[in-house]
Amino acid sequence: MNDLLDTFAMLAAAMLDDPLLTLANAVAWLDPLWETSDDDVYDEGDGVGLALCITRSAFPDIYAGAVERIRSGASEKELDSFICGEISRRGIPLDNLEFLGYGIPLTAAGVELSDPDLYAARSDLLPLLELFGIRPEPGHYNVEVPDCAYTAGRMIADSLVKQDDERLQQVGWVLAWLFSCSGNTLIDFDDESMAEIPPLSWDENDLAFAIELIEEANGIMGDVTAGLTLLEANPSLFAALETNVQRTYKAIAKMKGKNDELRIRLEWTVTLAGSDGAAIADSELLQLRCDAA
């Protein structure tokens, strides 16, 4: 046994005396996947192996930290927690390493207005959506959404988002979320729709785009929450919204069957609770191209 240990020590010393072998030893120790190809596929369930392969190219610092922990004897659970936590801190929420193999995980925040489950989970939306004629019926498997609801909702959302007052913009984002017109895929798509979109890969460009998309979506949903609170606390604003919905619906009805441009003036002159008492915003003339059916 001593001869074996002596032989090992001799070989180790000889290797360290050779600069090339010393470098090779450092590479093998610090970068165990140095020979791994991007096309290599890990066995199902090997979450750590897959995570190391992905982080090596996408997050080299996370990869280095994971390798360091492996050398220190960290358990698979500890590695899972470390890698998920670090990737989440980079702007990509991640709960489990197994999700890495499906591309960059993206969580949809969009809603489907015809789905009755929405109203069971978010009863707070009922008064607002009732303004647009959307009234869920108990026991029905589908909620009827008037044909003009999306047209009106998107017009009004666009008007509000363009207002100078940030609070009115927040109400606009509420409607942009409900009527899928925010321009952000995570806000405009629900889980079912997102499942039909090819996932983003872990390459540099897709990663940067995903982080930007998630940051923007988080900001919009923050505005949505603030906008709903604002509507609940300001009956005058809710009333102004109701008036503009009715005005828009009437204008759309008059244009039915006509190949013409809809012109409608929306009024947002209201006083908000907590403001200085002065009326905010002004009227705005909107135009929409209406093509004959």
mmCIF file of C-alpha atoms in Angstrom:
data_model
loop_
_atom_site.group_PDB
_atom_site.id
_atom_site.type_symbol
_atom_site.label_atom_id
_atom_site.label_comp_id
_atom_site.label_asym_id
_atom_site.label_seq_id
_atom_site.Cartn_x
_atom_site.Cartn_y
_atom_site.Cartn_z
ATOM 1 C CA MET A 1 0.000 0.000 0.000
ATOM 2 C CA ASN A 2 2.874 2.375 0.834
ATOM 3 C CA ASP A 3 4.475 1.643 -2.538
ATOM 4 C CA LEU A 4 1.229 2.588 -4.252
ATOM 5 C CA LEU A 5 1.016 5.873 -2.353
ATOM 6 C CA ASP A 6 4.664 6.585 -3.043
ATOM 7 C CA THR A 7 4.098 5.959 -6.749
ATOM 8 C CA PHE A 8 1.129 8.301 -6.777
ATOM 9 C CA ALA A 9 3.113 11.012 -4.999
ATOM 10 C CA MET A 10 5.988 10.579 -7.443
ATOM 11 C CA LEU A 11 3.707 10.870 -10.466
ATOM 12 C CA ALA A 12 1.967 13.917 -9.000
ATOM 13 C CA ALA A 13 5.289 15.611 -8.368
ATOM 14 C CA ALA A 14 6.472 14.795 -11.883
ATOM 15 C CA MET A 15 3.294 16.204 -13.362
ATOM 16 C CA LEU A 16 3.639 19.441 -11.414
ATOM 17 C CA ASP A 17 7.191 19.800 -12.706
ATOM 18 C CA ASP A 18 5.876 19.854 -16.273
ATOM 19 C CA PRO A 19 4.145 23.179 -17.178
ATOM 20 C CA LEU A 20 1.894 21.568 -19.793
ATOM 21 C CA LEU A 21 0.716 18.802 -17.461
ATOM 22 C CA THR A 22 0.230 21.314 -14.655
ATOM 23 C CA LEU A 23 -2.023 23.350 -16.925
ATOM 24 C CA ALA A 24 -3.923 20.225 -17.962
ATOM 25 C CA ASN A 25 -4.424 19.330 -14.294
ATOM 26 C CA ALA A 26 -5.769 22.817 -13.569
ATOM 27 C CA VAL A 27 -8.183 22.614 -16.506
ATOM 28 C CA ALA A 28 -9.480 19.209 -15.426
ATOM 29 C CA TRP A 29 -9.938 20.452 -11.859
ATOM 30 C CA LEU A 30 -11.533 23.812 -12.616
ATOM 31 C CA ASP A 31 -13.451 22.885 -15.771
ATOM 32 C CA PRO A 32 -14.531 19.232 -15.646
ATOM 33 C CA LEU A 33 -16.693 19.665 -18.749
ATOM 34 C CA TRP A 34 -13.897 21.046 -20.919
ATOM 35 C CA GLU A 35 -14.422 18.236 -23.431
ATOM 36 C CA THR A 36 -18.219 18.472 -23.390
ATOM 37 C CA SER A 37 -19.922 19.385 -26.649
ATOM 38 C CA ASP A 38 -23.020 21.570 -26.796
ATOM 39 C CA ASP A 39 -24.736 18.651 -28.514
ATOM 40 C CA ASP A 40 -24.153 16.285 -25.589
ATOM 41 C CA VAL A 41 -27.386 15.159 -23.994
ATOM 42 C CA TYR A 42 -27.626 14.222 -20.346
ATOM 43 C CA ASP A 43 -29.717 11.327 -19.105
ATOM 44 C CA GLU A 44 -33.205 12.234 -18.004
ATOM 45 C CA GLY A 45 -33.155 13.195 -14.360
ATOM 46 C CA ASP A 46 -29.531 14.340 -14.371
ATOM 47 C CA GLY A 47 -30.460 17.895 -13.515
ATOM 48 C CA VAL A 48 -27.054 18.842 -12.154
ATOM 49 C CA GLY A 49 -25.229 17.560 -15.229
ATOM 50 C CA LEU A 50 -27.576 19.484 -17.517
ATOM 51 C CA ALA A 51 -27.254 22.609 -15.371
ATOM 52 C CA LEU A 52 -23.458 22.455 -15.490
ATOM 53 C CA CYS A 53 -23.522 22.141 -19.273
ATOM 54 C CA ILE A 54 -25.863 25.127 -19.664
ATOM 55 C CA THR A 55 -24.232 27.392 -17.092
ATOM 56 C CA ARG A 56 -20.772 26.708 -18.522
ATOM 57 C CA SER A 57 -21.696 28.745 -21.614
ATOM 58 C CA ALA A 58 -24.540 30.951 -20.354
ATOM 59 C CA PHE A 59 -23.331 31.769 -16.825
ATOM 60 C CA PRO A 60 -19.604 30.928 -16.461
ATOM 61 C CA ASP A 61 -19.455 32.394 -12.948
ATOM 62 C CA ILE A 62 -22.335 30.183 -11.776
ATOM 63 C CA TYR A 63 -20.629 27.192 -13.392
ATOM 64 C CA ALA A 64 -17.395 27.981 -11.536
ATOM 65 C CA GLY A 65 -19.283 28.314 -8.265
ATOM 66 C CA ALA A 66 -21.053 24.991 -8.825
ATOM 67 C CA VAL A 67 -17.787 23.191 -9.638
ATOM 68 C CA GLU A 68 -16.206 24.639 -6.505
ATOM 69 C CA ARG A 69 -19.077 23.289 -4.441
ATOM 70 C CA ILE A 70 -18.836 19.882 -6.108
ATOM 71 C CA ARG A 71 -15.134 19.723 -5.170
ATOM 72 C CA SER A 72 -16.117 20.613 -1.603
ATOM 73 C CA GLY A 73 -18.588 17.738 -1.424
ATOM 74 C CA ALA A 74 -21.881 19.616 -1.787
ATOM 75 C CA SER A 75 -24.984 17.451 -2.108
ATOM 76 C CA GLU A 76 -27.211 17.447 -5.201
ATOM 77 C CA LYS A 77 -29.872 19.322 -3.224
ATOM 78 C CA GLU A 78 -27.360 22.012 -2.285
ATOM 79 C CA LEU A 79 -26.218 22.331 -5.898
ATOM 80 C CA ASP A 80 -29.829 22.578 -7.088
ATOM 81 C CA SER A 81 -30.530 25.348 -4.591
ATOM 82 C CA PHE A 82 -27.339 27.245 -5.470
ATOM 83 C CA ILE A 83 -27.775 27.118 -9.250
ATOM 84 C CA CYS A 84 -31.507 27.918 -9.186
ATOM 85 C CA GLY A 85 -30.901 30.811 -6.818
ATOM 86 C CA GLU A 86 -28.086 32.292 -8.891
ATOM 87 C CA ILE A 87 -29.962 32.024 -12.197
ATOM 88 C CA SER A 88 -33.029 33.602 -10.563
ATOM 89 C CA ARG A 89 -30.863 36.492 -9.396
ATOM 90 C CA ARG A 90 -29.816 37.036 -13.020
ATOM 91 C CA GLY A 91 -33.458 37.734 -13.910
ATOM 92 C CA ILE A 92 -34.638 34.241 -14.945
ATOM 93 C CA PRO A 93 -36.918 32.818 -12.206
ATOM 94 C CA LEU A 94 -36.067 29.128 -11.767
ATOM 95 C CA ASP A 95 -37.464 26.686 -9.186
ATOM 96 C CA ASN A 96 -36.069 23.389 -10.420
ATOM 97 C CA LEU A 97 -33.045 22.380 -12.516
ATOM 98 C CA GLU A 98 -35.173 20.011 -14.589
ATOM 99 C CA PHE A 99 -36.817 23.015 -16.268
ATOM 100 C CA LEU A 100 -33.492 24.028 -17.849
ATOM 101 C CA GLY A 101 -33.735 21.377 -20.538
ATOM 102 C CA TYR A 102 -36.838 22.966 -22.038
ATOM 103 C CA GLY A 103 -35.156 26.260 -22.833
ATOM 104 C CA ILE A 104 -35.359 29.506 -20.889
ATOM 105 C CA PRO A 105 -38.370 29.226 -18.550
ATOM 106 C CA LEU A 106 -40.906 31.991 -19.150
ATOM 107 C CA THR A 107 -44.067 32.450 -17.099
ATOM 108 C CA ALA A 108 -47.126 33.791 -18.892
ATOM 109 C CA ALA A 109 -49.215 36.382 -17.051
ATOM 110 C CA GLY A 110 -51.907 36.835 -19.704
ATOM 111 C CA VAL A 111 -55.588 36.026 -19.253
ATOM 112 C CA GLU A 112 -58.281 34.438 -21.404
ATOM 113 C CA LEU A 113 -61.503 36.401 -20.952
ATOM 114 C CA SER A 114 -63.668 33.528 -22.170
ATOM 115 C CA ASP A 115 -62.342 31.198 -19.458
ATOM 116 C CA PRO A 116 -64.687 31.044 -16.424
ATOM 117 C CA ASP A 117 -61.779 29.950 -14.214
ATOM 118 C CA LEU A 118 -60.392 33.472 -14.522
ATOM 119 C CA TYR A 119 -63.379 34.969 -12.719
ATOM 120 C CA ALA A 120 -63.370 32.292 -10.048
ATOM 121 C CA ALA A 121 -59.769 33.204 -9.240
ATOM 122 C CA ARG A 122 -60.070 36.969 -9.814
ATOM 123 C CA SER A 123 -63.516 38.082 -8.747
ATOM 124 C CA ASP A 124 -62.093 41.594 -8.300
ATOM 125 C CA LEU A 125 -62.099 41.944 -12.106
ATOM 126 C CA LEU A 126 -65.851 41.448 -12.437
ATOM 127 C CA PRO A 127 -66.978 45.098 -11.954
ATOM 128 C CA LEU A 128 -64.408 46.328 -14.463
ATOM 129 C CA LEU A 129 -65.148 43.745 -17.144
ATOM 130 C CA GLU A 130 -68.875 44.212 -16.702
ATOM 131 C CA LEU A 131 -68.377 47.700 -18.175
ATOM 132 C CA PHE A 132 -67.494 45.929 -21.426
ATOM 133 C CA GLY A 133 -70.538 43.644 -21.275
ATOM 134 C CA ILE A 134 -68.583 40.631 -20.026
ATOM 135 C CA ARG A 135 -70.740 38.839 -17.455
ATOM 136 C CA PRO A 136 -69.842 35.238 -16.496
ATOM 137 C CA GLU A 137 -72.845 32.975 -15.999
ATOM 138 C CA PRO A 138 -72.713 30.342 -13.215
ATOM 139 C CA GLY A 139 -72.305 26.807 -14.504
ATOM 140 C CA HIS A 140 -71.243 27.839 -18.026
ATOM 141 C CA TYR A 141 -68.047 26.430 -19.495
ATOM 142 C CA ASN A 142 -67.426 29.494 -21.601
ATOM 143 C CA VAL A 143 -67.829 33.218 -20.999
ATOM 144 C CA GLU A 144 -69.323 35.229 -23.827
ATOM 145 C CA VAL A 145 -67.160 38.191 -24.800
ATOM 146 C CA PRO A 146 -68.873 40.800 -27.028
ATOM 147 C CA ASP A 147 -67.303 41.143 -30.465
ATOM 148 C CA CYS A 148 -66.407 44.775 -29.889
ATOM 149 C CA ALA A 149 -64.944 44.282 -26.398
ATOM 150 C CA TYR A 150 -61.390 43.761 -27.609
ATOM 151 C CA THR A 151 -61.610 46.659 -30.067
ATOM 152 C CA ALA A 152 -62.930 49.033 -27.408
ATOM 153 C CA GLY A 153 -60.618 47.727 -24.708
ATOM 154 C CA ARG A 154 -57.546 48.205 -26.862
ATOM 155 C CA MET A 155 -58.571 51.696 -27.977
ATOM 156 C CA ILE A 156 -59.176 52.844 -24.412
ATOM 157 C CA ALA A 157 -55.991 51.180 -23.157
ATOM 158 C CA ASP A 158 -53.993 52.950 -25.846
ATOM 159 C CA SER A 159 -55.556 56.273 -24.893
ATOM 160 C CA LEU A 160 -54.802 55.864 -21.193
ATOM 161 C CA VAL A 161 -51.230 54.647 -21.635
ATOM 162 C CA LYS A 162 -50.489 57.781 -23.670
ATOM 163 C CA GLN A 163 -51.702 60.134 -20.918
ATOM 164 C CA ASP A 164 -49.155 62.273 -19.084
ATOM 165 C CA ASP A 165 -50.385 61.275 -15.642
ATOM 166 C CA GLU A 166 -48.698 58.065 -14.504
ATOM 167 C CA ARG A 167 -51.804 56.961 -12.615
ATOM 168 C CA LEU A 168 -53.919 57.018 -15.748
ATOM 169 C CA GLN A 169 -51.179 55.088 -17.509
ATOM 170 C CA GLN A 170 -51.451 52.408 -14.825
ATOM 171 C CA VAL A 171 -55.176 52.041 -15.519
ATOM 172 C CA GLY A 172 -54.277 51.774 -19.190
ATOM 173 C CA TRP A 173 -51.956 48.882 -18.404
ATOM 174 C CA VAL A 174 -54.815 47.132 -16.607
ATOM 175 C CA LEU A 175 -56.811 47.179 -19.847
ATOM 176 C CA ALA A 176 -53.738 46.317 -21.932
ATOM 177 C CA TRP A 177 -53.318 43.216 -19.767
ATOM 178 C CA LEU A 178 -56.974 42.212 -19.897
ATOM 179 C CA PHE A 179 -57.306 42.753 -23.648
ATOM 180 C CA SER A 180 -53.871 41.378 -24.599
ATOM 181 C CA CYS A 181 -52.465 44.500 -26.203
ATOM 182 C CA SER A 182 -49.439 45.416 -24.082
ATOM 183 C CA GLY A 183 -46.932 44.386 -26.733
ATOM 184 C CA ASN A 184 -45.186 42.072 -24.249
ATOM 185 C CA THR A 185 -45.608 38.367 -25.010
ATOM 186 C CA LEU A 186 -45.667 37.339 -21.351
ATOM 187 C CA ILE A 187 -48.494 39.790 -20.656
ATOM 188 C CA ASP A 188 -50.516 39.146 -23.807
ATOM 189 C CA PHE A 189 -50.305 35.327 -23.796
ATOM 190 C CA ASP A 190 -51.706 32.847 -21.299
ATOM 191 C CA ASP A 191 -50.044 29.531 -20.417
ATOM 192 C CA GLU A 192 -51.823 27.630 -23.175
ATOM 193 C CA SER A 193 -50.767 30.112 -25.858
ATOM 194 C CA MET A 194 -47.194 30.251 -24.552
ATOM 195 C CA ALA A 195 -46.939 26.472 -24.863
ATOM 196 C CA GLU A 196 -47.325 26.814 -28.636
ATOM 197 C CA ILE A 197 -44.345 29.180 -28.958
ATOM 198 C CA PRO A 198 -40.883 27.626 -29.505
ATOM 199 C CA PRO A 199 -38.857 28.182 -26.317
ATOM 200 C CA LEU A 200 -35.886 30.517 -26.223
ATOM 201 C CA SER A 201 -32.496 28.834 -26.156
ATOM 202 C CA TRP A 202 -29.708 29.566 -23.682
ATOM 203 C CA ASP A 203 -27.557 31.423 -26.197
ATOM 204 C CA GLU A 204 -26.411 34.967 -25.487
ATOM 205 C CA ASN A 205 -28.982 36.799 -27.624
ATOM 206 C CA ASP A 206 -32.001 34.808 -26.438
ATOM 207 C CA LEU A 207 -30.865 35.152 -22.837
ATOM 208 C CA ALA A 208 -30.582 38.940 -23.076
ATOM 209 C CA PHE A 209 -34.000 39.123 -24.765
ATOM 210 C CA ALA A 210 -35.614 36.893 -22.116
ATOM 211 C CA ILE A 211 -34.256 38.991 -19.244
ATOM 212 C CA GLU A 212 -35.509 42.182 -20.893
ATOM 213 C CA LEU A 213 -38.910 40.575 -21.564
ATOM 214 C CA ILE A 214 -39.272 39.423 -17.949
ATOM 215 C CA GLU A 215 -38.200 42.789 -16.521
ATOM 216 C CA GLU A 216 -40.709 44.609 -18.719
ATOM 217 C CA ALA A 217 -43.486 42.156 -17.822
ATOM 218 C CA ASN A 218 -42.783 42.570 -14.099
ATOM 219 C CA GLY A 219 -43.018 46.337 -14.499
ATOM 220 C CA ILE A 220 -46.309 46.104 -16.377
ATOM 221 C CA MET A 221 -47.832 43.768 -13.801
ATOM 222 C CA GLY A 222 -46.765 46.184 -11.083
ATOM 223 C CA ASP A 223 -48.663 48.907 -12.931
ATOM 224 C CA VAL A 224 -51.649 46.573 -13.321
ATOM 225 C CA THR A 225 -51.827 46.042 -9.563
ATOM 226 C CA ALA A 226 -51.535 49.792 -8.935
ATOM 227 C CA GLY A 227 -54.139 50.547 -11.601
ATOM 228 C CA LEU A 228 -56.702 48.171 -10.113
ATOM 229 C CA THR A 229 -56.167 49.731 -6.686
ATOM 230 C CA LEU A 230 -56.577 53.185 -8.207
ATOM 231 C CA LEU A 231 -59.883 52.262 -9.858
ATOM 232 C CA GLU A 232 -61.212 50.801 -6.622
ATOM 233 C CA ALA A 233 -60.296 53.948 -4.665
ATOM 234 C CA ASN A 234 -61.598 56.461 -7.236
ATOM 235 C CA PRO A 235 -65.281 56.127 -8.223
ATOM 236 C CA SER A 236 -64.962 59.199 -10.442
ATOM 237 C CA LEU A 237 -62.273 57.504 -12.510
ATOM 238 C CA PHE A 238 -64.343 54.321 -12.721
ATOM 239 C CA ALA A 239 -67.296 56.420 -13.891
ATOM 240 C CA ALA A 240 -65.154 58.153 -16.524
ATOM 241 C CA LEU A 241 -64.010 54.760 -17.758
ATOM 242 C CA GLU A 242 -67.621 53.558 -17.957
ATOM 243 C CA THR A 243 -68.601 56.651 -19.947
ATOM 244 C CA ASN A 244 -65.756 56.136 -22.419
ATOM 245 C CA VAL A 245 -66.585 52.450 -22.843
ATOM 246 C CA GLN A 246 -70.175 53.317 -23.710
ATOM 247 C CA ARG A 247 -69.037 56.100 -26.039
ATOM 248 C CA THR A 248 -66.650 53.724 -27.809
ATOM 249 C CA TYR A 249 -69.244 50.960 -28.123
ATOM 250 C CA LYS A 250 -71.761 53.367 -29.681
ATOM 251 C CA ALA A 251 -69.161 54.655 -32.143
ATOM 252 C CA ILE A 252 -68.190 51.118 -33.137
ATOM 253 C CA ALA A 253 -71.854 50.152 -33.605
ATOM 254 C CA LYS A 254 -72.389 53.089 -35.952
ATOM 255 C CA MET A 255 -69.448 51.977 -38.068
ATOM 256 C CA LYS A 256 -70.591 48.362 -38.390
ATOM 257 C CA GLY A 257 -70.452 47.219 -41.990
ATOM 258 C CA LYS A 258 -68.680 50.374 -43.151
ATOM 259 C CA ASN A 259 -65.219 50.511 -44.604
ATOM 260 C CA ASP A 260 -64.276 53.750 -42.942
ATOM 261 C CA GLU A 261 -62.235 55.298 -40.188
ATOM 262 C CA LEU A 262 -63.702 55.511 -36.697
ATOM 263 C CA ARG A 263 -63.124 58.851 -34.989
ATOM 264 C CA ILE A 264 -63.968 59.150 -31.311
ATOM 265 C CA ARG A 265 -63.098 61.604 -28.573
ATOM 266 C CA LEU A 266 -62.400 60.136 -25.123
ATOM 267 C CA GLU A 267 -62.570 62.304 -22.005
ATOM 268 C CA TRP A 268 -60.283 61.694 -19.000
ATOM 269 C CA THR A 269 -60.914 64.857 -16.999
ATOM 270 C CA VAL A 270 -61.271 63.480 -13.462
ATOM 271 C CA THR A 271 -60.042 64.263 -9.963
ATOM 272 C CA LEU A 272 -58.159 61.426 -8.291
ATOM 273 C CA ALA A 273 -58.115 60.753 -4.559
ATOM 274 C CA GLY A 274 -54.874 61.964 -3.054
ATOM 275 C CA SER A 275 -54.236 64.532 -5.794
ATOM 276 C CA ASP A 276 -54.138 68.277 -5.229
ATOM 277 C CA GLY A 277 -57.821 68.526 -6.085
ATOM 278 C CA ALA A 278 -57.268 69.691 -9.645
ATOM 279 C CA ALA A 279 -58.726 67.824 -12.577
ATOM 280 C CA ILE A 280 -56.188 65.833 -14.590
ATOM 281 C CA ALA A 281 -55.877 64.864 -18.215
ATOM 282 C CA ASP A 282 -57.828 66.149 -21.158
ATOM 283 C CA SER A 283 -59.888 64.876 -24.063
ATOM 284 C CA GLU A 284 -58.282 62.902 -26.840
ATOM 285 C CA LEU A 285 -59.434 62.184 -30.365
ATOM 286 C CA LEU A 286 -58.779 58.591 -31.387
ATOM 287 C CA GLN A 287 -58.972 57.148 -34.868
ATOM 288 C CA LEU A 288 -59.412 53.518 -35.829
ATOM 289 C CA ARG A 289 -59.723 51.955 -39.235
ATOM 290 C CA CYS A 290 -62.914 49.861 -39.397
ATOM 291 C CA ASP A 291 -63.140 47.493 -42.348
ATOM 292 C CA ALA A 292 -66.484 46.208 -43.507
ATOM 293 C CA ALA A 293 -67.224 42.604 -42.591
#
